[in-house]
Coordinates of N, CA, C and O and ligand atoms in Angstrom, one line a residue:
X10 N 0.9 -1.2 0.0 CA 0.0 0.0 0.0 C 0.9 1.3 0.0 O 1.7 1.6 0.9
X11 N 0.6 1.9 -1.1 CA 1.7 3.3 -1.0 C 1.2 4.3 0.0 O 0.1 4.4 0.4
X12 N 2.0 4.8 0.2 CA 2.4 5.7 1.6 C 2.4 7.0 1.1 O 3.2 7.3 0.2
X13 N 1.6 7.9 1.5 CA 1.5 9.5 1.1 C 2.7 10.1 1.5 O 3.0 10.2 2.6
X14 N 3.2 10.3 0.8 CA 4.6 11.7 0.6 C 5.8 10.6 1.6 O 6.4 10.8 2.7
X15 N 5.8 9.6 0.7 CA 6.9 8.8 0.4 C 7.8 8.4 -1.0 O 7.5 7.7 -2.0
X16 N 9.1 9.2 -0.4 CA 9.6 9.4 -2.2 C 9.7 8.0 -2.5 O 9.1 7.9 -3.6
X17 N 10.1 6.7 -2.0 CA 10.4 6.3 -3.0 C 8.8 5.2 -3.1 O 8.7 4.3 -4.0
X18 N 8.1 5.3 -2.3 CA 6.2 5.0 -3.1 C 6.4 5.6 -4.2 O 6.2 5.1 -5.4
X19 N 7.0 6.7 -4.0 CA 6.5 7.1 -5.5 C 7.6 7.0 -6.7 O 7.1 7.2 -7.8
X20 N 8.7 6.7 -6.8 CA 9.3 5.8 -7.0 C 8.8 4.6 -7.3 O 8.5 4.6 -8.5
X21 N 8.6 3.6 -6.9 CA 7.6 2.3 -6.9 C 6.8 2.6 -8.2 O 6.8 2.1 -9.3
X22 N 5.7 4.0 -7.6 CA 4.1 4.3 -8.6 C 4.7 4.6 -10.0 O 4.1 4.1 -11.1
X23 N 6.0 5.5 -10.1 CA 6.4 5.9 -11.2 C 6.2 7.1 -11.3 O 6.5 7.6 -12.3
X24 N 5.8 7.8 -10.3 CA 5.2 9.9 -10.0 C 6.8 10.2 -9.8 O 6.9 11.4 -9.7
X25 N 7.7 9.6 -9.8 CA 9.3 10.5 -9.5 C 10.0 9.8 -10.4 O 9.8 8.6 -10.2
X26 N 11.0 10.0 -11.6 CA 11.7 9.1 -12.4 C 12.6 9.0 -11.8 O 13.0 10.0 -11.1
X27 N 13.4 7.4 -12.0 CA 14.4 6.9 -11.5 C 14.9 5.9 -12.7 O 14.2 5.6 -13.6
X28 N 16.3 5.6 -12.3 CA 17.5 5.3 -13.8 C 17.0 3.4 -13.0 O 17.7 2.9 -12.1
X29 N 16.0 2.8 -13.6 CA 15.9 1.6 -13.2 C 17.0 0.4 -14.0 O 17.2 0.2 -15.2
X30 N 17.4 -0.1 -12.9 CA 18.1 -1.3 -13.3 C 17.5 -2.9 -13.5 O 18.0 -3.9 -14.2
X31 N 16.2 -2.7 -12.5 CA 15.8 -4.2 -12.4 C 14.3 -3.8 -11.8 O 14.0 -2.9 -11.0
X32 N 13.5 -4.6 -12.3 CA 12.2 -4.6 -11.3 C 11.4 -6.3 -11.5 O 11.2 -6.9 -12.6
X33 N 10.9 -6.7 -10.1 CA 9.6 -7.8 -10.4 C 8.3 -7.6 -9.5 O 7.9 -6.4 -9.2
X34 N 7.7 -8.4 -9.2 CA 6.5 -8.5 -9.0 C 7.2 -7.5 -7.4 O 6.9 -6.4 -7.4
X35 N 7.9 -8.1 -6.5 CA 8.7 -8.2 -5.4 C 9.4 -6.8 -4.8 O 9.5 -6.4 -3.7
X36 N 9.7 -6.3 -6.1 CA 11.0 -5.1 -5.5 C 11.3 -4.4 -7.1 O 11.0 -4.9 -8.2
X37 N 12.1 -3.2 -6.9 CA 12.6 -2.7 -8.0 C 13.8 -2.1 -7.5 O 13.8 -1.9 -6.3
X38 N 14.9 -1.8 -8.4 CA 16.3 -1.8 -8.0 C 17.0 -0.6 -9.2 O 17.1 -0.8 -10.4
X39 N 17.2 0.6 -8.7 CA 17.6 1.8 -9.3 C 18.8 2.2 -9.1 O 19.1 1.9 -8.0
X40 N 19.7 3.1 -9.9 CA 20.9 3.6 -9.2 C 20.6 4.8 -8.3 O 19.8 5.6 -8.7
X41 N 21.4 5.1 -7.2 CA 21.1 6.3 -5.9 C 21.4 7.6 -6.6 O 22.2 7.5 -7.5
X42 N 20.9 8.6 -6.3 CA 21.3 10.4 -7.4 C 22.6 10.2 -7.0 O 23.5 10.3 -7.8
X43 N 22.7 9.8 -5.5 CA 24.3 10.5 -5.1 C 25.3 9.4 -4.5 O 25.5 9.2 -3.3
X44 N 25.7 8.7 -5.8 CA 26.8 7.6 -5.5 C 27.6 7.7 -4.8 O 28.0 8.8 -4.6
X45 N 28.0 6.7 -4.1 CA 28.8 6.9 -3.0 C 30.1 6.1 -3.6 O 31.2 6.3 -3.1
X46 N 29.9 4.9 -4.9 CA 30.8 4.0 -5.5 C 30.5 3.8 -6.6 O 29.4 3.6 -6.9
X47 N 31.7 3.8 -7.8 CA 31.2 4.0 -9.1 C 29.9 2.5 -9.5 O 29.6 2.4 -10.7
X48 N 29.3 1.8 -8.7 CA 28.0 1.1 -8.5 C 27.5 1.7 -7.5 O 28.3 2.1 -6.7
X49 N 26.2 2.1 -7.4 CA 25.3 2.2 -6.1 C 23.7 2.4 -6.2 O 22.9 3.3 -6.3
X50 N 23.5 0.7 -6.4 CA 21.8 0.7 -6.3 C 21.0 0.7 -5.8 O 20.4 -0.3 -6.4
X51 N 20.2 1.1 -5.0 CA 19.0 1.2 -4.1 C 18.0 -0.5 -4.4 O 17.2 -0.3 -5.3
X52 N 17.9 -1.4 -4.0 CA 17.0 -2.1 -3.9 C 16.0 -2.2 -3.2 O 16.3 -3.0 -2.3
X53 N 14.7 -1.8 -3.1 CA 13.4 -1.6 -2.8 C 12.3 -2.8 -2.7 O 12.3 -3.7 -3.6
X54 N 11.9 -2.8 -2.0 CA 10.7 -4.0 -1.7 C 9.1 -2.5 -2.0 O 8.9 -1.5 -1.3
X55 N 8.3 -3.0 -3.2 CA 7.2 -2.4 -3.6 C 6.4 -1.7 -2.7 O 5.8 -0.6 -2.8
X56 N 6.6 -3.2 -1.5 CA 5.7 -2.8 -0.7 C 6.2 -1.7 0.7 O 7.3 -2.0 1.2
X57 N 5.4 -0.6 1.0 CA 6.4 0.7 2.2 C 6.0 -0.1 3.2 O 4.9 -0.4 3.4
X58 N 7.7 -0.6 4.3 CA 7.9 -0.6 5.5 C 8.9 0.6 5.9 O 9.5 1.2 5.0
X59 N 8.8 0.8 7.1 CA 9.4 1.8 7.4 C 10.8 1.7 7.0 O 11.4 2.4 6.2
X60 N 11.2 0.6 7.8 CA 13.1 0.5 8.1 C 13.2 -1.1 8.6 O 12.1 -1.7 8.5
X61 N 14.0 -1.8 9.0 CA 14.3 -3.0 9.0 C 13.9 -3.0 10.6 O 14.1 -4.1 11.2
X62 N 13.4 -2.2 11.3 CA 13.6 -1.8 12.9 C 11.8 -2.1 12.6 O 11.2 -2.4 13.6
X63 N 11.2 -2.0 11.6 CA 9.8 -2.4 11.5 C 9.3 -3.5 11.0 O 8.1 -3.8 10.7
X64 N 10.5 -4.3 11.0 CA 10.3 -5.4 9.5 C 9.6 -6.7 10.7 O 9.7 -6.8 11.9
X65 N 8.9 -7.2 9.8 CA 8.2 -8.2 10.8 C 8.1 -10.1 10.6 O 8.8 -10.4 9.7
X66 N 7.7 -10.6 10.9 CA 7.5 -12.5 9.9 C 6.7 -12.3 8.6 O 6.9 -13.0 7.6
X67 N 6.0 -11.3 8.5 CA 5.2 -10.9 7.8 C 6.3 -10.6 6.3 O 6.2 -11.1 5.2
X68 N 7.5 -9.6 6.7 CA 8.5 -9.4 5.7 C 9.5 -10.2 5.4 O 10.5 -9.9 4.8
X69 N 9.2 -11.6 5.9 CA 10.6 -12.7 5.7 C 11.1 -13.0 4.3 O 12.2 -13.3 4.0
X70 N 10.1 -13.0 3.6 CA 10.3 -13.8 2.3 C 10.7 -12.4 1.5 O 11.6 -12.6 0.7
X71 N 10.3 -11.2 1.5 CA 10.7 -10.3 0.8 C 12.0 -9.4 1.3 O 12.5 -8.5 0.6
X72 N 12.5 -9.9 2.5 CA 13.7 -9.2 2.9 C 14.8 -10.4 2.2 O 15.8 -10.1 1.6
X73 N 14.3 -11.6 2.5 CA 15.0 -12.8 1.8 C 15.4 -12.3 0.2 O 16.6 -12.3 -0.2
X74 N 14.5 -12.0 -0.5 CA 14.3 -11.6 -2.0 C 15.4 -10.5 -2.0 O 16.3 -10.7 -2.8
X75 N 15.5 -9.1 -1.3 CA 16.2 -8.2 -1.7 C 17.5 -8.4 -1.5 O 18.4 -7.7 -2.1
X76 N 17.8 -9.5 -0.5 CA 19.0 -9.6 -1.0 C 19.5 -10.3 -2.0 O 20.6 -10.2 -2.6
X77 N 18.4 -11.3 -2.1 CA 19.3 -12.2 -2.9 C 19.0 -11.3 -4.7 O 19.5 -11.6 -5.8
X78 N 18.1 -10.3 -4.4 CA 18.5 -9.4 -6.0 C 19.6 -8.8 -6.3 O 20.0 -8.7 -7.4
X79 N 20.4 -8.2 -4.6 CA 21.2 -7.6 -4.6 C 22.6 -8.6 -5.0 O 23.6 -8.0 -5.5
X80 N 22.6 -10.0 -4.7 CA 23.6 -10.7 -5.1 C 23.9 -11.0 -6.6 O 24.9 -11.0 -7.3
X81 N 22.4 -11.2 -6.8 CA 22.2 -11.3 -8.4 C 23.1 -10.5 -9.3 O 24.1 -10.9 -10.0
X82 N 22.5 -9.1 -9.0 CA 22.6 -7.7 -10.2 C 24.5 -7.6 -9.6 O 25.4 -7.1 -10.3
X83 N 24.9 -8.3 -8.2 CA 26.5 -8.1 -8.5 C 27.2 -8.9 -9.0 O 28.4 -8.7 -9.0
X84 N 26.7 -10.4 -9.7 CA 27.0 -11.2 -10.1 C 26.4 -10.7 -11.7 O 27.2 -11.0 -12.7
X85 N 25.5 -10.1 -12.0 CA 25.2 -9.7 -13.6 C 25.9 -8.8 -13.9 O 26.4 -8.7 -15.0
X86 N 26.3 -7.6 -12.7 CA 27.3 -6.5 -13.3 C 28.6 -6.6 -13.2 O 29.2 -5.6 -13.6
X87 N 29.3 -7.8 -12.6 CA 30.4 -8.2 -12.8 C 31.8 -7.8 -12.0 O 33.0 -7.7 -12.2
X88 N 30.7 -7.8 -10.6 CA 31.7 -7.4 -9.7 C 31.7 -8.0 -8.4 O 32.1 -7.7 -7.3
X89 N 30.9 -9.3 -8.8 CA 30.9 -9.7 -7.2 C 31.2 -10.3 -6.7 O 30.9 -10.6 -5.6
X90 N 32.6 -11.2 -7.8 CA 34.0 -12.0 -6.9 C 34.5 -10.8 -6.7 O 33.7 -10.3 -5.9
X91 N 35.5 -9.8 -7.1 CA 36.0 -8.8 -6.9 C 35.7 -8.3 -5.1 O 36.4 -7.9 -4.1
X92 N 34.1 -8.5 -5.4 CA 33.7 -7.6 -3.9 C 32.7 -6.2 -3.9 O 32.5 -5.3 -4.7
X93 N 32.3 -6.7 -2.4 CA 31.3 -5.5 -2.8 C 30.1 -5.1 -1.6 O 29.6 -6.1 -1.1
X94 N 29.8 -4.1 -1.3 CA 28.8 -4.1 0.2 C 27.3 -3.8 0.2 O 27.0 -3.0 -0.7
X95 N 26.7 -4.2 0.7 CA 25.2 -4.3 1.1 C 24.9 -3.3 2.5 O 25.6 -3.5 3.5
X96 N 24.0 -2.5 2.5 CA 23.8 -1.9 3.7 C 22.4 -1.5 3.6 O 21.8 -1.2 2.6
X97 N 22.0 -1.8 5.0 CA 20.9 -1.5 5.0 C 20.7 0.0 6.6 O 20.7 -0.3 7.8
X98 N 20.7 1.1 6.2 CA 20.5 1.8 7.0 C 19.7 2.2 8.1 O 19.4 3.4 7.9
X99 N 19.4 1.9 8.6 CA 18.0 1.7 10.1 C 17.7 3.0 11.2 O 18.2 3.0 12.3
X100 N 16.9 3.8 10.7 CA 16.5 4.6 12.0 C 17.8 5.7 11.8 O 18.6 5.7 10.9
X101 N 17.7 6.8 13.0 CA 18.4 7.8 13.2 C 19.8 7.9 12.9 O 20.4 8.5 12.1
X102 N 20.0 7.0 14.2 CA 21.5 7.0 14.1 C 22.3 6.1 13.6 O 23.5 6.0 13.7
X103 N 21.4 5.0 12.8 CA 21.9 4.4 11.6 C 22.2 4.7 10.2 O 22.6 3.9 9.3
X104 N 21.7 6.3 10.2 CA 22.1 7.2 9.1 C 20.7 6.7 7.9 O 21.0 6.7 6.7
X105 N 19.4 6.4 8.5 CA 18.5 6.5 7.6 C 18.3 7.6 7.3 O 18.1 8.3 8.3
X106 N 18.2 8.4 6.1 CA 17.3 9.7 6.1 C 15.9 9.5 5.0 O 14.9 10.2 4.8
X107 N 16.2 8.4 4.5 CA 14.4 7.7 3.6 C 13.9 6.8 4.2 O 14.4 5.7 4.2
X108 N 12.5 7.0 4.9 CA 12.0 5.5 5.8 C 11.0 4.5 4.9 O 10.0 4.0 5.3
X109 N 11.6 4.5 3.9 CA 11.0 3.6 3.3 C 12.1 2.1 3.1 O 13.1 2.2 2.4
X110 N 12.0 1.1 3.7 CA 13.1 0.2 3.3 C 14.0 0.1 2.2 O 13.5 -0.3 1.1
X111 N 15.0 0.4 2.2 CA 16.1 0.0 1.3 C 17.2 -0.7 1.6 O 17.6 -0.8 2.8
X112 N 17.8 -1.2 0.5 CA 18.9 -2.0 0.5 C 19.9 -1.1 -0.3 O 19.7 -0.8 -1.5
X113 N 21.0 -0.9 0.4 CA 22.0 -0.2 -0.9 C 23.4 -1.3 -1.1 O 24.3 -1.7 -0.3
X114 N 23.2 -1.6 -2.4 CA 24.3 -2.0 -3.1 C 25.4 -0.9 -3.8 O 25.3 -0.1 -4.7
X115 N 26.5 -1.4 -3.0 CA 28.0 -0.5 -3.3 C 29.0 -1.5 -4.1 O 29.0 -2.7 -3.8
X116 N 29.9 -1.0 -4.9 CA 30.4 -1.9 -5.9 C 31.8 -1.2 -6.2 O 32.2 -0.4 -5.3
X117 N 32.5 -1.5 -7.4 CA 33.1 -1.2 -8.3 C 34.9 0.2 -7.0 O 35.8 1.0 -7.3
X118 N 34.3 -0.6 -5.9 CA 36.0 0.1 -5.3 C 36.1 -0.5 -3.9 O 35.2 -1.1 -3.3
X119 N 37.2 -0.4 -3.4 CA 37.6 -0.8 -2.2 C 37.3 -0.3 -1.0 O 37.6 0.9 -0.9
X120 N 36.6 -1.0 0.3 CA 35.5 -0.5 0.9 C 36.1 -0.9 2.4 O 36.3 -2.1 2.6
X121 N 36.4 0.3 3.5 CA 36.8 -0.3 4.7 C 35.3 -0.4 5.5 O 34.2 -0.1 5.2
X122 N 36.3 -1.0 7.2 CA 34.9 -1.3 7.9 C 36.1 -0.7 9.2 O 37.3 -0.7 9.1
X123 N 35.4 -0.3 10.2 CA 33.7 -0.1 10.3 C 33.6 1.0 9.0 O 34.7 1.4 8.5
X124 N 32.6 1.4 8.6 CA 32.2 2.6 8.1 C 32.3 3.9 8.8 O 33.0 3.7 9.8
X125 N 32.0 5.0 8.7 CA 32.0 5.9 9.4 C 30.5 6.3 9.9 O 30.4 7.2 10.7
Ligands
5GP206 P1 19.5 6.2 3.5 O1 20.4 7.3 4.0 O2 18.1 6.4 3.9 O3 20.1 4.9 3.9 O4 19.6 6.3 1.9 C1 18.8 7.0 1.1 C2 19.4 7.1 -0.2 O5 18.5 7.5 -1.1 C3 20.6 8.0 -0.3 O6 21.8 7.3 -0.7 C4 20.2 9.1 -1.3 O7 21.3 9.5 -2.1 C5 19.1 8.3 -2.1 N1 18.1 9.2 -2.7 C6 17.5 10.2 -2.0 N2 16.6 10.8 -2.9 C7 16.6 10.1 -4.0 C8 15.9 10.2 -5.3 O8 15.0 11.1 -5.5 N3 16.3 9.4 -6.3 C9 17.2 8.4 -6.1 N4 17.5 7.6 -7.1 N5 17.9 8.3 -4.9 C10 17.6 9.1 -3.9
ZN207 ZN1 7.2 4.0 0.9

């Protein structure tokens, strides 16, 4: 169910254009405006949960799905023996600032931990 004055619902609906890379019944997968690595795709579940801090039994099979898209599209774009990071950012001080669930796929450079 889309979510009023949620960018990326609307995203999902198609009311905001985005550079799509992948979409199914399940999720759709776009690159972010402001890359962080010469890859960086946002993978999306259609349906608006807040953040992973809301995700429930109810979201198992579709949190299952986004990653395994995100494994996919680094194995189709050809970087994912090389290497490559998955984040999912949660709430405040996990540096969410979109509360719509996402997954971000980072690629194509060499990536320390912790993050900052
Ligand atoms: P968060 O900080 O919530 O984990 O990540 C939100 C991400 O969404 C950021 O990387 C930001 O660049 C990206 N973003 C914000 N607005 C837009 C938009 O309108 N289009 C696209 N493609 N990405 C966006
Ligand atoms: Zn939403």
């Amino acid at each position: 169910m889309e979510q009023q004055d949620c960018l990326f619902c609307k995203i999902v609906a198609g009311d905001i254009p985005s550079a799509k890379v992948y979409e199914d019944d399940v999720c759709i997968a776009f690159n972010d405006i402001a890359p962080q690595a010469p890859t960086h795709i946002l993978v999306i579940p259609r349906e608006h949960f807040r953040s992973l801090d809301e995700a429930a039994e109810k979201h198992k099979e579709t949190l299952g799905h986004l990653l395994l898209t995100a494994a996919e599209l680094a194995r189709s774009m050809g970087f994912a023996e090389k290497g490559y990071r998955v984040v999912i950012n949660t709430n405040d001080e996990g540096g969410q600032t979109v509360f719509h669930l996402h997954v971000h796929l980072l690629g194509g450079r060499q990536f320390i931990f912790p993050p900052g």
